[in-house]
Amino acid sequence: MKTRWTVRNKLVGGFAMIFILSAVLAAIGAASIKTVRDNSKELTTNWLWGIETINRVKVGTQQFVNLFYQTMMTKDPAGQKPILDAMKTEIDSIGRNIESYASSVSNEEDQANYDELKKNWNLFKEQYGGSQAEEPGRQQSGTPSGDVVKTFTDMVTVLDRMIQFNHDGAVESVDKNEALYKRSVLATIIVGAVSLIAMIGLGVTLTLSITRPLNRATQALNRISAGDLAIGHIHIRRKDEFGVMLEAVNVTVEHLRQSVRQMQDAASSVAASAEQLDASSDQNSGAARQVAEAIQQVAADSERQAAVSGECERVMDEMAEGVQRIAETTSDIADLSGSAARSAREGVERIQDVSSRIRALRNTANEAGDDIRRLEEQSEQIGSISTLIGEIATQTHLLALNAAIEAARAGEHGAGFAVVAGEVRKLAAQTDESVKGIGELLRAVGSTTRQAAEAMSRSLAQADESVEAVAEAERAFERIAGSSGEVSVRIQETAAAAQQLAASSEEVAASVANMGHLASRTAEASRQVAGATEEQLASSEEIAASSRMLSATANDLQDTVRTFEI
């Protein structure tokens, strides 16, 4: 979507540009200040602190050497003890300062110097260590060995080099701050100059973009106020509020031109209309005389129409009475038809109840048939069991007979066994007879069960036929109920139509009566119109005078409109 550069957007854009330039200037200043602060912090916490630390180490080393020479010059062991204590304290202090410098090492060169210093210091401690402290009088008359002097000289050289390294770093940090200060000043001047130029350009541009369209609009409005509407169309290329204002001036001028043209046309039309009105007034007078004669004829006709309307009113009253009787009879038939429909619905409900009961009876018969079939199956199972028991009884009888034969062979020893065998044979004979009786009974039960099953099947068939017959009767009653309802609806519609016809007849009778009254009133009104026609003749003369005044007013309006140049 293309951005519309309205005056508001231009002002917002200009102030946004100024804000951005100010923010850039502030950011450059803040960055410069931060860099100066970091360099100053590095100068104080790194370079100067390193110089101080190395100087303390150098001073401590020199103090240690001085104390060492004092021990060589002092012959009294008691006098050497405080010097030796001071030497130990100085050794600890030098070691702490060297260790603390490790945290300020900044690069490889500084690290190499630090490692060399630490190495020389450890060597120096070994050469001036415990042997001198424990035997302070061993070299009282001599000087330190050449190795010790060389180690001390190397350590001093390293210390001087480290001091010079930190000094150079501090000088470099100061130079960086100075260069940064110059760059910051230059950047501030450049950004400030650009901001000033941008603000001046923006102010001039906004001023011109506001004053030019205002001047054009002012000139156009001055010409309009002087009555000069022959202003050319103001060409507009702007899309802001001033462009909208100039376009509104164009539209206003065009509307004024159209309004003046319309006023000129209207003045001409009014003048012509006034002349026509004057001529029409004369014609109206003649027409009014003709209307008066026609009104008198209308009055006579209205009186005759009033007489005819009275006869029509009597005939319509008789017809309304006949229609009212038809409506009452139809209403009675509708009540009877509604009763028949209700009876049909009650018959449907009774048939549905009977159908439900027959279906329940059929379901019960189905269940009884199922019970009979299960009883028949169980009877067959009992017959199988009875046959098995009979076979068992036959086998038992044979076994008992064999047992009796064996008991007879045994003589006296088998006498008891023979008695048991006889009882068993009797029991087997009784069981066989009972099984035969059960078999006959089961055959009788089976025959009866089959007959009951056949009878139940016939009952189910009859129940199905009854259900179908009841269903057919139910459908017939439903058709009867539907037809009765439809007949009732038709009769009710007929009764309503008859009532509407009766009401319409009454309305027609009332209309005819009103027509008679209207005819009477028309005759009366016609006489009044005749009088009004005479008054209209007088008004026509007044209209003619007014039309002449209107013509003069139209001429004055034309003169006024001619003052505008279009």
Tab-separated table of N, CA and C in Angstrom, residues 82 116 153-154 196 200 218 231 274 280 331 336 389 405 410 471 477 484:
chain	number	residue	atom	x	y	z
A	82	PRO	N	67.128	-9.128	64.346
A	82	PRO	CA	66.053	-8.301	63.774
A	82	PRO	C	66.236	-8.040	62.286
A	116	GLU	N	60.174	-14.630	33.398
A	116	GLU	CA	61.615	-14.424	33.628
A	116	GLU	C	61.869	-13.816	35.003
A	153	THR	N	71.295	-8.523	39.006
A	153	THR	CA	71.312	-7.599	37.866
A	153	THR	C	70.254	-7.987	36.833
A	154	ASP	N	70.144	-9.294	36.558
A	154	ASP	CA	69.123	-9.738	35.594
A	154	ASP	C	67.727	-9.419	36.083
A	196	LEU	N	21.742	20.098	11.552
A	196	LEU	CA	21.351	21.490	11.345
A	196	LEU	C	20.886	21.716	9.917
A	200	ILE	N	17.155	22.755	8.741
A	200	ILE	CA	16.899	23.953	7.932
A	200	ILE	C	16.151	23.564	6.657
A	218	THR	N	-6.170	31.268	-1.221
A	218	THR	CA	-6.581	32.632	-0.857
A	218	THR	C	-6.928	33.444	-2.096
A	231	ILE	N	-12.930	31.275	-12.941
A	231	ILE	CA	-11.622	30.836	-12.466
A	231	ILE	C	-11.272	29.519	-13.142
A	274	ALA	N	-44.904	33.237	-15.492
A	274	ALA	CA	-45.802	34.327	-15.095
A	274	ALA	C	-46.687	34.760	-16.254
A	280	SER	N	-53.460	31.791	-18.444
A	280	SER	CA	-54.258	30.695	-17.879
A	280	SER	C	-55.365	31.208	-16.979
A	331	SER	N	-73.008	-24.809	10.072
A	331	SER	CA	-72.344	-24.955	11.369
A	331	SER	C	-72.820	-26.197	12.092
A	336	LEU	N	-71.793	-32.134	13.648
A	336	LEU	CA	-72.029	-33.569	13.487
A	336	LEU	C	-70.823	-34.258	12.846
A	389	ILE	N	-32.365	-98.082	31.849
A	389	ILE	CA	-32.623	-98.719	33.160
A	389	ILE	C	-33.175	-100.138	32.961
A	405	ILE	N	-27.602	-119.872	40.968
A	405	ILE	CA	-27.045	-121.165	40.530
A	405	ILE	C	-25.751	-121.436	41.277
A	410	ALA	N	-22.925	-124.190	45.928
A	410	ALA	CA	-22.138	-124.085	47.171
A	410	ALA	C	-22.802	-124.788	48.342
A	471	ALA	N	-55.353	-55.712	11.915
A	471	ALA	CA	-54.554	-54.661	11.278
A	471	ALA	C	-55.309	-54.047	10.107
A	477	PHE	N	-60.328	-48.209	9.759
A	477	PHE	CA	-60.772	-47.162	10.683
A	477	PHE	C	-59.947	-45.894	10.532
A	484	SER	N	-63.268	-38.656	7.672
A	484	SER	CA	-64.165	-37.873	8.527
A	484	SER	C	-63.536	-36.527	8.878
